[in-house]
Amino acid sequence: MSSPAPSIPDTSLGLSRDEILLLRQHQPIALSTHAGSGGRGSGRGSRAGSNASSHAAQGRLMLDPGSLNALGRHFDRLMGAISQRLAQLTHQTTLSTGARSASAASALSLADAEIARFHAILRQIDELEREFDKVRHIRDIVKGFRGRVETLERKM
């Protein structure tokens, strides 16, 4: 019988309440993906995925290298997706601010619609930037733990 995977309370990571909720939401996703791919030779299969869900539900961050690597890769992919969406919204903003009206009569109503659209896009950008910052902070903490665990494993 193997010992339980090492873990620490996610509340001890220096994260905000929103970041903790985000970590708890994404840890089982990342680790179930990791377990579904066989965990790169971890041999743990679906037990790792259910273990991850259990730890996340209990508010704990798993500290084994495979889990930390999977979580780090997951947050890297998530940050890439957020960055891509930010680029799309930035492009839309550029198009929106460059739009011109052909008719003087409809210029005011078109401008109002474009301004409203521009404000909506800016709100989405602000929200995505906040999410990006949260994810980056969590990813950096996970990478730090991964480095510590790898250092400890090398010392053993």
PDB file of C-alpha atoms in Angstrom, residues 25-119:
ATOM      1  CA  GLN A  25     -11.367  24.587 -10.127  1.00  0.00           C
ATOM      2  CA  HIS A  26      -8.378  23.863 -12.362  1.00  0.00           C
ATOM      3  CA  GLN A  27      -6.333  21.361 -10.305  1.00  0.00           C
ATOM      4  CA  PRO A  28      -8.711  18.417 -10.944  1.00  0.00           C
ATOM      5  CA  ILE A  29      -8.960  19.350 -14.633  1.00  0.00           C
ATOM      6  CA  ALA A  30      -5.190  19.490 -15.048  1.00  0.00           C
ATOM      7  CA  LEU A  31      -4.576  16.313 -13.103  1.00  0.00           C
ATOM      8  CA  SER A  32      -7.369  14.326 -14.751  1.00  0.00           C
ATOM      9  CA  THR A  33      -5.843  15.258 -18.112  1.00  0.00           C
ATOM     10  CA  HIS A  34      -2.450  14.201 -16.736  1.00  0.00           C
ATOM     11  CA  ALA A  35      -3.892  10.919 -15.422  1.00  0.00           C
ATOM     12  CA  GLY A  36      -5.786  10.307 -18.654  1.00  0.00           C
ATOM     13  CA  SER A  37      -2.536  10.503 -20.598  1.00  0.00           C
ATOM     14  CA  GLY A  38      -1.007   7.947 -18.287  1.00  0.00           C
ATOM     15  CA  GLY A  39       0.857  10.597 -16.317  1.00  0.00           C
ATOM     16  CA  ARG A  40       3.977  10.072 -18.452  1.00  0.00           C
ATOM     17  CA  GLY A  41       4.908   6.787 -16.966  1.00  0.00           C
ATOM     18  CA  SER A  42       3.549   7.521 -13.530  1.00  0.00           C
ATOM     19  CA  GLY A  43       1.665   4.232 -13.612  1.00  0.00           C
ATOM     20  CA  ARG A  44      -1.046   5.749 -11.484  1.00  0.00           C
ATOM     21  CA  GLY A  45      -3.755   5.947 -14.138  1.00  0.00           C
ATOM     22  CA  SER A  46      -7.170   7.221 -13.098  1.00  0.00           C
ATOM     23  CA  ARG A  47      -6.278   7.003  -9.398  1.00  0.00           C
ATOM     24  CA  ALA A  48      -4.267  10.209  -9.870  1.00  0.00           C
ATOM     25  CA  GLY A  49      -7.291  11.997 -11.318  1.00  0.00           C
ATOM     26  CA  SER A  50      -9.568  10.972  -8.461  1.00  0.00           C
ATOM     27  CA  ASN A  51      -6.771  11.714  -5.999  1.00  0.00           C
ATOM     28  CA  ALA A  52      -6.466  15.191  -7.492  1.00  0.00           C
ATOM     29  CA  SER A  53     -10.193  15.808  -7.256  1.00  0.00           C
ATOM     30  CA  SER A  54     -10.144  14.612  -3.668  1.00  0.00           C
ATOM     31  CA  HIS A  55      -7.216  16.859  -2.742  1.00  0.00           C
ATOM     32  CA  ALA A  56      -8.698  19.876  -4.533  1.00  0.00           C
ATOM     33  CA  ALA A  57     -12.042  19.283  -2.829  1.00  0.00           C
ATOM     34  CA  GLN A  58     -10.185  19.202   0.491  1.00  0.00           C
ATOM     35  CA  GLY A  59      -8.375  22.436  -0.409  1.00  0.00           C
ATOM     36  CA  ARG A  60      -4.924  20.920  -0.847  1.00  0.00           C
ATOM     37  CA  LEU A  61      -2.238  21.339  -3.513  1.00  0.00           C
ATOM     38  CA  MET A  62      -0.574  18.063  -4.471  1.00  0.00           C
ATOM     39  CA  LEU A  63       3.235  18.336  -4.357  1.00  0.00           C
ATOM     40  CA  ASP A  64       4.417  15.330  -6.341  1.00  0.00           C
ATOM     41  CA  PRO A  65       6.436  16.301  -9.447  1.00  0.00           C
ATOM     42  CA  GLY A  66       3.969  14.776 -11.922  1.00  0.00           C
ATOM     43  CA  SER A  67       1.028  16.691 -10.473  1.00  0.00           C
ATOM     44  CA  LEU A  68       2.972  19.937 -10.308  1.00  0.00           C
ATOM     45  CA  ASN A  69       4.179  19.489 -13.904  1.00  0.00           C
ATOM     46  CA  ALA A  70       0.645  18.763 -15.114  1.00  0.00           C
ATOM     47  CA  LEU A  71      -0.731  21.753 -13.233  1.00  0.00           C
ATOM     48  CA  GLY A  72       2.028  23.998 -14.575  1.00  0.00           C
ATOM     49  CA  ARG A  73       1.389  22.850 -18.162  1.00  0.00           C
ATOM     50  CA  HIS A  74      -2.358  23.332 -17.694  1.00  0.00           C
ATOM     51  CA  PHE A  75      -1.885  26.912 -16.490  1.00  0.00           C
ATOM     52  CA  ASP A  76       0.563  27.598 -19.343  1.00  0.00           C
ATOM     53  CA  ARG A  77      -2.109  26.426 -21.826  1.00  0.00           C
ATOM     54  CA  LEU A  78      -4.773  28.458 -20.031  1.00  0.00           C
ATOM     55  CA  MET A  79      -2.594  31.580 -20.129  1.00  0.00           C
ATOM     56  CA  GLY A  80      -2.009  30.980 -23.840  1.00  0.00           C
ATOM     57  CA  ALA A  81      -5.754  30.783 -24.445  1.00  0.00           C
ATOM     58  CA  ILE A  82      -6.340  33.964 -22.437  1.00  0.00           C
ATOM     59  CA  SER A  83      -3.534  35.722 -24.341  1.00  0.00           C
ATOM     60  CA  GLN A  84      -5.050  34.633 -27.649  1.00  0.00           C
ATOM     61  CA  ARG A  85      -8.473  35.947 -26.606  1.00  0.00           C
ATOM     62  CA  LEU A  86      -6.869  39.232 -25.501  1.00  0.00           C
ATOM     63  CA  ALA A  87      -5.224  39.542 -28.926  1.00  0.00           C
ATOM     64  CA  GLN A  88      -8.582  38.934 -30.622  1.00  0.00           C
ATOM     65  CA  LEU A  89     -10.290  41.539 -28.456  1.00  0.00           C
ATOM     66  CA  THR A  90      -7.472  44.013 -29.073  1.00  0.00           C
ATOM     67  CA  HIS A  91      -7.895  43.469 -32.815  1.00  0.00           C
ATOM     68  CA  GLN A  92     -11.652  43.977 -32.495  1.00  0.00           C
ATOM     69  CA  THR A  93     -10.995  47.167 -30.542  1.00  0.00           C
ATOM     70  CA  THR A  94      -8.720  48.416 -33.305  1.00  0.00           C
ATOM     71  CA  LEU A  95     -11.387  47.642 -35.895  1.00  0.00           C
ATOM     72  CA  SER A  96     -14.060  49.243 -33.734  1.00  0.00           C
ATOM     73  CA  THR A  97     -12.127  52.473 -33.219  1.00  0.00           C
ATOM     74  CA  GLY A  98     -11.268  52.605 -36.934  1.00  0.00           C
ATOM     75  CA  ALA A  99     -14.840  52.143 -38.134  1.00  0.00           C
ATOM     76  CA  ARG A 100     -16.239  55.143 -40.018  1.00  0.00           C
ATOM     77  CA  SER A 101     -19.706  56.174 -40.917  1.00  0.00           C
ATOM     78  CA  ALA A 102     -20.597  56.834 -44.549  1.00  0.00           C
ATOM     79  CA  SER A 103     -23.691  58.819 -43.745  1.00  0.00           C
ATOM     80  CA  ALA A 104     -23.812  61.934 -41.555  1.00  0.00           C
ATOM     81  CA  ALA A 105     -27.368  61.129 -40.429  1.00  0.00           C
ATOM     82  CA  SER A 106     -26.453  57.710 -39.055  1.00  0.00           C
ATOM     83  CA  ALA A 107     -23.020  58.747 -37.796  1.00  0.00           C
ATOM     84  CA  LEU A 108     -24.226  59.551 -34.292  1.00  0.00           C
ATOM     85  CA  SER A 109     -26.143  56.311 -33.764  1.00  0.00           C
ATOM     86  CA  LEU A 110     -23.324  54.281 -35.278  1.00  0.00           C
ATOM     87  CA  ALA A 111     -20.807  56.077 -33.076  1.00  0.00           C
ATOM     88  CA  ASP A 112     -22.922  55.374 -29.981  1.00  0.00           C
ATOM     89  CA  ALA A 113     -23.130  51.702 -30.918  1.00  0.00           C
ATOM     90  CA  GLU A 114     -19.367  51.552 -31.539  1.00  0.00           C
ATOM     91  CA  ILE A 115     -18.658  53.294 -28.232  1.00  0.00           C
ATOM     92  CA  ALA A 116     -20.889  50.823 -26.411  1.00  0.00           C
ATOM     93  CA  ARG A 117     -19.161  47.954 -28.214  1.00  0.00           C
ATOM     94  CA  PHE A 118     -15.766  49.469 -27.410  1.00  0.00           C
ATOM     95  CA  HIS A 119     -16.684  49.735 -23.707  1.00  0.00           C
TER      96      HIS A 119
END
